[in-house]
Amino acid sequence: MAHIHLEDGAFTPFWLIVWNLIAMLLIGAALMMLKREKVPPSRLTIASMCAAVVFAVFQVEVPTPIGPVHMNFTPLVGILIGPELGAVVVLIVNIFSAAIGHGGWGMVGPNSIVGMVEVTLGYYAFRLLRVRLRRSYFWSGFGATAFALTVSSLLVVFIVGVSEIQGSTLSRTETMSNMLVLAALNIATGIAEGVVTGYVIAFLGRVRPDLLEHHRIPEHDHPRPEPTTEAG
Amino acid sequence: MTRRAYSTHVPDFRYITYFAETGSSIVHRMNPWTKLALIVFSVVFVTVVLDIYLAIALLVFALLFYVAARLPIKVIIGWWSMPVLFVVSLSFLYLFTEPGRTLAELNLGGLRLGITGAGVGIMLVLLVKALAVVTVSLTVAMTTRYNYIVHMAYRIMPGVLATVFLLTYRFMFETADEFSDILDAMHSRSGGLVKGVRRSRTFAGIFGIGFVHAFERAETISKAMEARGFTGDLPVTDRLPRPTYKGYALIALAVFVIGVVSYWRYFNINLTGW
């Protein structure tokens, strides 16, 4: 959903290098964590399928008066496969998207940072809502997605505002004001995506609860049922 | 080839693969490393260059490259609509907010909206740059065989990334069909994506089924692959030679051009661009 739809040539070389270096550091950290926990091949296959699904969803634009927006289910991916593999999925989706002109090649780094924030916040916010606060699947999914996508929309404004558009004489504040209009639209779409994700999570919780196994409420946290006393 | 695509403006990977595997033009025969270097060159070029005429020159080069690959012009024009949509939608606000000479003005109940020359200029430069890079990028994608992509992926990326990248490429065709089915299901229930948000519960169920199918298919494929000895790395069957002398000459020319335009920008014209 939150995605920098800028093509190559929009950012100056300096900011392009900065954002891509930050993205490389983040993806490097994610790869190191994956190496440490020795990911089984089956999880790689599942992550690849998630990337293919996200890429497919990514390409369908919902037209709005101000510009096109799209859903991407990155918080859902984070909830299902975790932030480390989710970071890999985000990078791969951005590479394929750049190959067909959905965001520039130079934007793979900045867009991956945005996507990694979405999968990480989606995962931890869902965990907090579901495991700690014991909310239902729907509300946990809705809350985690809406929160992650709101933060990432503001991050997009920050990245574009700080980097500025080459050739423009607008100040950083003016650029950010321009971008805030799109951010408002993205946040509204994020809430709609939150509703859809909430229902998807509730649906998955019913038909494939094993996919949400790592977000299961610990059994000892459940109040034990009172022993029934037989009359007579 | 493809059962159907989402729309005419979204490039279909099946179509891309078809051209890559069946073509025999001079660009198809070009070394893939040289072609990759051309993508890097075009990205660096449009990042360094601010002048619209230089950007147009790159667009002309990109179109010649595309024509030399003997790929249909109609296809690339259809696929240009996505970057055009993005550039126009994002630079739209700059039309009104960029300071400069007003070209046209609209009075909406006291609110004056003026389109400035500088705003139009920004939009045009971004548009030309975007089309140039997208054309080079799609030409390379439509002229490079899958086996070479496998080899390059494992040379460029860490193992886990390369594996997920290549598996995603393989799964993309299946999920594209699955997603087309989902869209058909939405339309058959008299809902589009916009209406779908209002009837989100029904459509979330459809998306949910899509995810469940994707997971089940991934688990089945994984079991089949592991039974055949898959441990996380895909086999690289074709070796890829280094670029030829002509390829190295082309890369050297590209580096020279980048050097010249960078010098022009940072040492002659504008030193404060960084």
CSV table of N, CA and C in Angstrom, one decimal, chain A residues 59-168:
chain,number,residue,atom,x,y,z
A,59,GLN,N,0.1,-5.2,-8.3
A,59,GLN,CA,0.0,-4.7,-9.6
A,59,GLN,C,-1.4,-4.1,-9.9
A,60,VAL,N,-2.4,-4.4,-9.1
A,60,VAL,CA,-3.7,-4.0,-9.4
A,60,VAL,C,-4.0,-2.7,-8.7
A,61,GLU,N,-4.1,-1.6,-9.5
A,61,GLU,CA,-4.3,-0.3,-8.9
A,61,GLU,C,-5.8,0.0,-8.7
A,62,VAL,N,-6.1,0.6,-7.5
A,62,VAL,CA,-7.4,1.1,-7.3
A,62,VAL,C,-7.4,2.6,-7.6
A,63,PRO,N,-8.2,3.0,-8.7
A,63,PRO,CA,-8.1,4.4,-9.0
A,63,PRO,C,-8.8,5.3,-8.0
A,64,THR,N,-8.2,6.4,-7.7
A,64,THR,CA,-8.8,7.4,-6.8
A,64,THR,C,-8.6,8.8,-7.5
A,65,PRO,N,-9.4,9.8,-7.0
A,65,PRO,CA,-9.3,11.1,-7.7
A,65,PRO,C,-7.9,11.7,-7.7
A,66,ILE,N,-7.1,11.4,-6.6
A,66,ILE,CA,-5.8,12.0,-6.5
A,66,ILE,C,-4.7,11.2,-7.2
A,67,GLY,N,-4.9,9.9,-7.2
A,67,GLY,CA,-3.8,9.1,-7.8
A,67,GLY,C,-4.1,7.6,-7.5
A,68,PRO,N,-3.4,6.7,-8.2
A,68,PRO,CA,-3.7,5.3,-7.9
A,68,PRO,C,-3.1,4.8,-6.6
A,69,VAL,N,-3.9,3.9,-5.9
A,69,VAL,CA,-3.3,3.3,-4.7
A,69,VAL,C,-3.5,1.8,-4.9
A,70,HIS,N,-2.8,1.0,-4.1
A,70,HIS,CA,-3.0,-0.5,-4.3
A,70,HIS,C,-2.8,-1.1,-2.9
A,71,MET,N,-3.4,-2.3,-2.7
A,71,MET,CA,-3.2,-3.0,-1.5
A,71,MET,C,-1.9,-3.8,-1.7
A,72,ASN,N,-1.3,-4.3,-0.7
A,72,ASN,CA,-0.1,-5.2,-0.9
A,72,ASN,C,0.0,-6.3,0.1
A,73,PHE,N,-0.8,-6.2,1.2
A,73,PHE,CA,-0.8,-7.3,2.2
A,73,PHE,C,0.6,-7.5,2.9
A,74,THR,N,1.5,-6.5,2.9
A,74,THR,CA,2.8,-6.8,3.5
A,74,THR,C,2.6,-7.0,5.0
A,75,PRO,N,1.8,-6.2,5.8
A,75,PRO,CA,1.6,-6.6,7.2
A,75,PRO,C,1.1,-8.0,7.4
A,76,LEU,N,0.2,-8.5,6.5
A,76,LEU,CA,-0.3,-9.9,6.6
A,76,LEU,C,0.9,-10.8,6.4
A,77,VAL,N,1.8,-10.5,5.4
A,77,VAL,CA,2.9,-11.4,5.2
A,77,VAL,C,3.8,-11.4,6.4
A,78,GLY,N,4.0,-10.3,7.0
A,78,GLY,CA,4.8,-10.2,8.3
A,78,GLY,C,4.2,-11.1,9.3
A,79,ILE,N,2.8,-11.0,9.5
A,79,ILE,CA,2.1,-11.8,10.5
A,79,ILE,C,2.3,-13.3,10.2
A,80,LEU,N,2.3,-13.7,8.9
A,80,LEU,CA,2.3,-15.1,8.6
A,80,LEU,C,3.7,-15.7,8.6
A,81,ILE,N,4.7,-15.0,8.1
A,81,ILE,CA,6.0,-15.6,8.0
A,81,ILE,C,7.1,-14.9,8.8
A,82,GLY,N,6.7,-13.8,9.6
A,82,GLY,CA,7.7,-13.2,10.4
A,82,GLY,C,8.5,-12.1,9.7
A,83,PRO,N,9.1,-11.2,10.5
A,83,PRO,CA,9.8,-10.0,9.9
A,83,PRO,C,11.0,-10.3,9.1
A,84,GLU,N,11.8,-11.4,9.5
A,84,GLU,CA,13.0,-11.6,8.7
A,84,GLU,C,12.7,-12.1,7.3
A,85,LEU,N,11.9,-13.2,7.2
A,85,LEU,CA,11.6,-13.6,5.9
A,85,LEU,C,10.7,-12.6,5.1
A,86,GLY,N,9.9,-11.9,5.9
A,86,GLY,CA,9.1,-10.8,5.3
A,86,GLY,C,9.9,-9.8,4.7
A,87,ALA,N,11.1,-9.5,5.3
A,87,ALA,CA,12.0,-8.5,4.7
A,87,ALA,C,12.5,-9.0,3.3
A,88,VAL,N,12.8,-10.3,3.3
A,88,VAL,CA,13.3,-10.9,2.0
A,88,VAL,C,12.2,-10.8,0.9
A,89,VAL,N,11.0,-11.1,1.4
A,89,VAL,CA,9.8,-11.0,0.4
A,89,VAL,C,9.6,-9.6,-0.1
A,90,VAL,N,9.7,-8.6,0.8
A,90,VAL,CA,9.6,-7.2,0.4
A,90,VAL,C,10.6,-6.8,-0.7
A,91,LEU,N,11.9,-7.2,-0.4
A,91,LEU,CA,12.9,-6.9,-1.4
A,91,LEU,C,12.7,-7.5,-2.7
A,92,ILE,N,12.3,-8.8,-2.7
A,92,ILE,CA,12.1,-9.5,-4.0
A,92,ILE,C,10.9,-8.9,-4.8
A,93,VAL,N,9.8,-8.5,-4.1
A,93,VAL,CA,8.7,-7.9,-4.7
A,93,VAL,C,9.1,-6.6,-5.3
A,94,ASN,N,9.9,-5.8,-4.6
A,94,ASN,CA,10.3,-4.5,-5.2
A,94,ASN,C,11.2,-4.7,-6.4
A,95,ILE,N,12.1,-5.7,-6.4
A,95,ILE,CA,12.9,-6.0,-7.6
A,95,ILE,C,12.1,-6.3,-8.8
A,96,PHE,N,11.1,-7.2,-8.6
A,96,PHE,CA,10.2,-7.5,-9.8
A,96,PHE,C,9.4,-6.3,-10.2
A,97,SER,N,9.0,-5.5,-9.2
A,97,SER,CA,8.2,-4.4,-9.6
A,97,SER,C,9.0,-3.4,-10.4
A,98,ALA,N,10.3,-3.2,-10.0
A,98,ALA,CA,11.1,-2.2,-10.7
A,98,ALA,C,11.4,-2.7,-12.1
A,99,ALA,N,11.4,-4.0,-12.3
A,99,ALA,CA,11.7,-4.6,-13.6
A,99,ALA,C,10.6,-4.2,-14.6
A,100,ILE,N,9.4,-4.0,-14.1
A,100,ILE,CA,8.3,-3.7,-15.0
A,100,ILE,C,7.8,-2.2,-14.9
A,101,GLY,N,8.6,-1.4,-14.2
A,101,GLY,CA,8.4,0.0,-14.1
A,101,GLY,C,7.4,0.5,-13.0
A,102,HIS,N,7.2,-0.4,-12.1
A,102,HIS,CA,6.3,-0.1,-10.9
A,102,HIS,C,7.3,0.4,-9.8
A,103,GLY,N,7.7,1.7,-9.9
A,103,GLY,CA,8.8,2.2,-9.1
A,103,GLY,C,10.1,2.0,-9.8
A,104,GLY,N,11.0,2.9,-9.6
A,104,GLY,CA,12.3,2.8,-10.3
A,104,GLY,C,13.2,1.8,-9.6
A,105,TRP,N,14.3,1.5,-10.4
A,105,TRP,CA,15.4,0.6,-9.8
A,105,TRP,C,16.0,1.2,-8.6
A,106,GLY,N,16.3,2.5,-8.7
A,106,GLY,CA,16.9,3.2,-7.5
A,106,GLY,C,16.0,3.2,-6.3
A,107,MET,N,14.7,3.1,-6.6
A,107,MET,CA,13.7,3.1,-5.5
A,107,MET,C,13.5,1.8,-4.8
A,108,VAL,N,14.2,0.8,-5.2
A,108,VAL,CA,14.1,-0.6,-4.6
A,108,VAL,C,14.5,-0.4,-3.1
A,109,GLY,N,15.6,0.3,-2.9
A,109,GLY,CA,16.1,0.5,-1.5
A,109,GLY,C,15.0,1.2,-0.6
A,110,PRO,N,14.7,2.5,-1.0
A,110,PRO,CA,13.7,3.2,-0.2
A,110,PRO,C,12.4,2.4,0.0
A,111,ASN,N,11.9,1.8,-1.1
A,111,ASN,CA,10.6,1.0,-1.0
A,111,ASN,C,10.8,-0.2,-0.1
A,112,SER,N,12.0,-0.8,-0.1
A,112,SER,CA,12.2,-1.9,0.8
A,112,SER,C,12.2,-1.5,2.3
A,113,ILE,N,12.8,-0.3,2.5
A,113,ILE,CA,12.7,0.2,3.9
A,113,ILE,C,11.3,0.3,4.4
A,114,VAL,N,10.4,0.9,3.5
A,114,VAL,CA,9.0,1.1,3.8
A,114,VAL,C,8.4,-0.2,4.0
A,115,GLY,N,8.6,-1.2,3.1
A,115,GLY,CA,8.0,-2.5,3.2
A,115,GLY,C,8.5,-3.3,4.5
A,116,MET,N,9.8,-3.1,4.8
A,116,MET,CA,10.3,-3.8,6.0
A,116,MET,C,9.7,-3.3,7.3
A,117,VAL,N,9.4,-2.0,7.3
A,117,VAL,CA,8.7,-1.4,8.4
A,117,VAL,C,7.3,-2.0,8.5
A,118,GLU,N,6.7,-2.1,7.4
A,118,GLU,CA,5.3,-2.7,7.4
A,118,GLU,C,5.3,-4.1,7.9
A,119,VAL,N,6.2,-5.0,7.4
A,119,VAL,CA,6.2,-6.4,7.9
A,119,VAL,C,6.6,-6.5,9.4
A,120,THR,N,7.5,-5.7,9.8
A,120,THR,CA,8.0,-5.8,11.2
A,120,THR,C,6.9,-5.2,12.1
A,121,LEU,N,6.4,-4.0,11.8
A,121,LEU,CA,5.3,-3.5,12.7
A,121,LEU,C,4.1,-4.4,12.7
A,122,GLY,N,3.8,-4.9,11.5
A,122,GLY,CA,2.6,-5.8,11.4
A,122,GLY,C,2.8,-7.0,12.3
A,123,TYR,N,3.9,-7.6,12.3
A,123,TYR,CA,4.2,-8.8,13.0
A,123,TYR,C,4.1,-8.5,14.5
A,124,TYR,N,4.8,-7.5,15.0
A,124,TYR,CA,4.9,-7.2,16.4
A,124,TYR,C,3.6,-6.7,17.0
A,125,ALA,N,3.0,-5.8,16.2
A,125,ALA,CA,1.7,-5.2,16.7
A,125,ALA,C,0.6,-6.4,16.8
A,126,PHE,N,0.6,-7.3,15.8
A,126,PHE,CA,-0.3,-8.4,15.8
A,126,PHE,C,0.0,-9.3,17.1
A,127,ARG,N,1.2,-9.5,17.3
A,127,ARG,CA,1.6,-10.3,18.5
A,127,ARG,C,1.2,-9.7,19.8
A,128,LEU,N,1.4,-8.4,19.8
A,128,LEU,CA,1.0,-7.6,21.0
A,128,LEU,C,-0.6,-7.7,21.2
A,129,LEU,N,-1.3,-7.5,20.2
A,129,LEU,CA,-2.7,-7.5,20.3
A,129,LEU,C,-3.3,-8.9,20.5
A,130,ARG,N,-2.7,-9.8,19.9
A,130,ARG,CA,-3.3,-11.2,20.0
A,130,ARG,C,-2.8,-11.9,21.2
A,131,VAL,N,-1.5,-11.9,21.4
A,131,VAL,CA,-0.9,-12.7,22.5
A,131,VAL,C,-1.0,-12.0,23.9
A,132,ARG,N,-0.6,-10.8,23.9
A,132,ARG,CA,-0.6,-10.0,25.2
A,132,ARG,C,-2.0,-9.5,25.5
A,133,LEU,N,-2.7,-8.8,24.6
A,133,LEU,CA,-4.0,-8.2,24.9
A,133,LEU,C,-5.1,-9.1,24.6
A,134,ARG,N,-4.8,-10.3,24.0
A,134,ARG,CA,-5.9,-11.3,23.7
A,134,ARG,C,-7.1,-10.8,23.0
A,135,ARG,N,-6.8,-10.0,21.9
A,135,ARG,CA,-7.9,-9.6,21.1
A,135,ARG,C,-8.3,-10.7,20.1
A,136,SER,N,-9.4,-10.5,19.5
A,136,SER,CA,-9.8,-11.6,18.5
A,136,SER,C,-8.9,-11.5,17.3
A,137,TYR,N,-9.0,-12.5,16.4
A,137,TYR,CA,-8.1,-12.5,15.2
A,137,TYR,C,-8.4,-11.2,14.3
A,138,PHE,N,-9.7,-11.0,14.2
A,138,PHE,CA,-10.1,-9.8,13.3
A,138,PHE,C,-9.5,-8.5,13.9
A,139,TRP,N,-9.8,-8.2,15.1
A,139,TRP,CA,-9.3,-6.9,15.7
A,139,TRP,C,-7.8,-6.9,15.7
A,140,SER,N,-7.1,-8.0,16.0
A,140,SER,CA,-5.7,-8.0,16.0
A,140,SER,C,-5.1,-7.7,14.6
A,141,GLY,N,-5.7,-8.4,13.6
A,141,GLY,CA,-5.3,-8.2,12.2
A,141,GLY,C,-5.5,-6.8,11.8
A,142,PHE,N,-6.7,-6.3,12.1
A,142,PHE,CA,-7.1,-4.9,11.7
A,142,PHE,C,-6.2,-3.9,12.4
A,143,GLY,N,-6.0,-4.0,13.6
A,143,GLY,CA,-5.2,-3.0,14.4
A,143,GLY,C,-3.8,-3.0,13.9
A,144,ALA,N,-3.2,-4.2,13.8
A,144,ALA,CA,-1.8,-4.3,13.4
A,144,ALA,C,-1.6,-3.8,12.0
A,145,THR,N,-2.5,-4.1,11.1
A,145,THR,CA,-2.3,-3.6,9.7
A,145,THR,C,-2.5,-2.1,9.6
A,146,ALA,N,-3.6,-1.6,10.2
A,146,ALA,CA,-3.8,-0.1,10.2
A,146,ALA,C,-2.7,0.6,10.8
A,147,PHE,N,-2.1,0.1,11.9
A,147,PHE,CA,-1.0,0.8,12.6
A,147,PHE,C,0.2,0.8,11.7
A,148,ALA,N,0.6,-0.4,11.1
A,148,ALA,CA,1.8,-0.5,10.3
A,148,ALA,C,1.7,0.3,9.1
A,149,LEU,N,0.5,0.4,8.4
A,149,LEU,CA,0.4,1.1,7.2
A,149,LEU,C,0.3,2.6,7.4
A,150,THR,N,-0.2,3.0,8.6
A,150,THR,CA,-0.2,4.5,8.9
A,150,THR,C,1.2,4.9,9.1
A,151,VAL,N,2.0,4.2,9.9
A,151,VAL,CA,3.4,4.5,10.1
A,151,VAL,C,4.2,4.6,8.8
A,152,SER,N,3.9,3.5,7.9
A,152,SER,CA,4.7,3.5,6.7
A,152,SER,C,4.3,4.6,5.7
A,153,SER,N,3.0,5.0,5.7
A,153,SER,CA,2.6,6.2,4.9
A,153,SER,C,3.3,7.4,5.3
A,154,LEU,N,3.5,7.6,6.6
A,154,LEU,CA,4.2,8.8,7.1
A,154,LEU,C,5.7,8.7,6.8
A,155,LEU,N,6.2,7.4,6.8
A,155,LEU,CA,7.6,7.2,6.4
A,155,LEU,C,7.9,7.6,5.0
A,156,VAL,N,6.9,7.3,4.1
A,156,VAL,CA,7.0,7.7,2.7
A,156,VAL,C,7.1,9.2,2.5
A,157,VAL,N,6.3,9.9,3.3
A,157,VAL,CA,6.3,11.4,3.3
A,157,VAL,C,7.7,11.9,3.7
A,158,PHE,N,8.2,11.2,4.8
A,158,PHE,CA,9.5,11.6,5.3
A,158,PHE,C,10.6,11.4,4.3
A,159,ILE,N,10.6,10.2,3.7
A,159,ILE,CA,11.7,9.8,2.8
A,159,ILE,C,11.7,10.8,1.6
A,160,VAL,N,10.5,11.0,1.0
A,160,VAL,CA,10.4,11.9,-0.2
A,160,VAL,C,10.7,13.3,0.2
A,161,GLY,N,10.2,13.7,1.4
A,161,GLY,CA,10.4,15.1,1.8
A,161,GLY,C,11.8,15.4,2.1
A,162,VAL,N,12.5,14.5,2.7
A,162,VAL,CA,13.9,14.7,3.0
A,162,VAL,C,14.8,14.7,1.8
A,163,SER,N,14.4,13.8,0.9
A,163,SER,CA,15.3,13.6,-0.4
A,163,SER,C,15.0,14.7,-1.4
A,164,GLU,N,13.8,15.2,-1.4
A,164,GLU,CA,13.3,16.2,-2.4
A,164,GLU,C,13.4,15.7,-3.8
A,165,ILE,N,12.6,16.3,-4.7
A,165,ILE,CA,12.6,15.9,-6.1
A,165,ILE,C,13.6,16.7,-6.9
A,166,GLN,N,14.5,16.0,-7.6
A,166,GLN,CA,15.5,16.8,-8.4
A,166,GLN,C,14.8,17.8,-9.4
A,167,GLY,N,15.4,18.9,-9.4
A,167,GLY,CA,14.8,19.9,-10.4
A,167,GLY,C,13.8,20.8,-9.8
A,168,SER,N,13.2,20.4,-8.6
A,168,SER,CA,12.2,21.2,-8.0
A,168,SER,C,12.9,22.2,-7.0
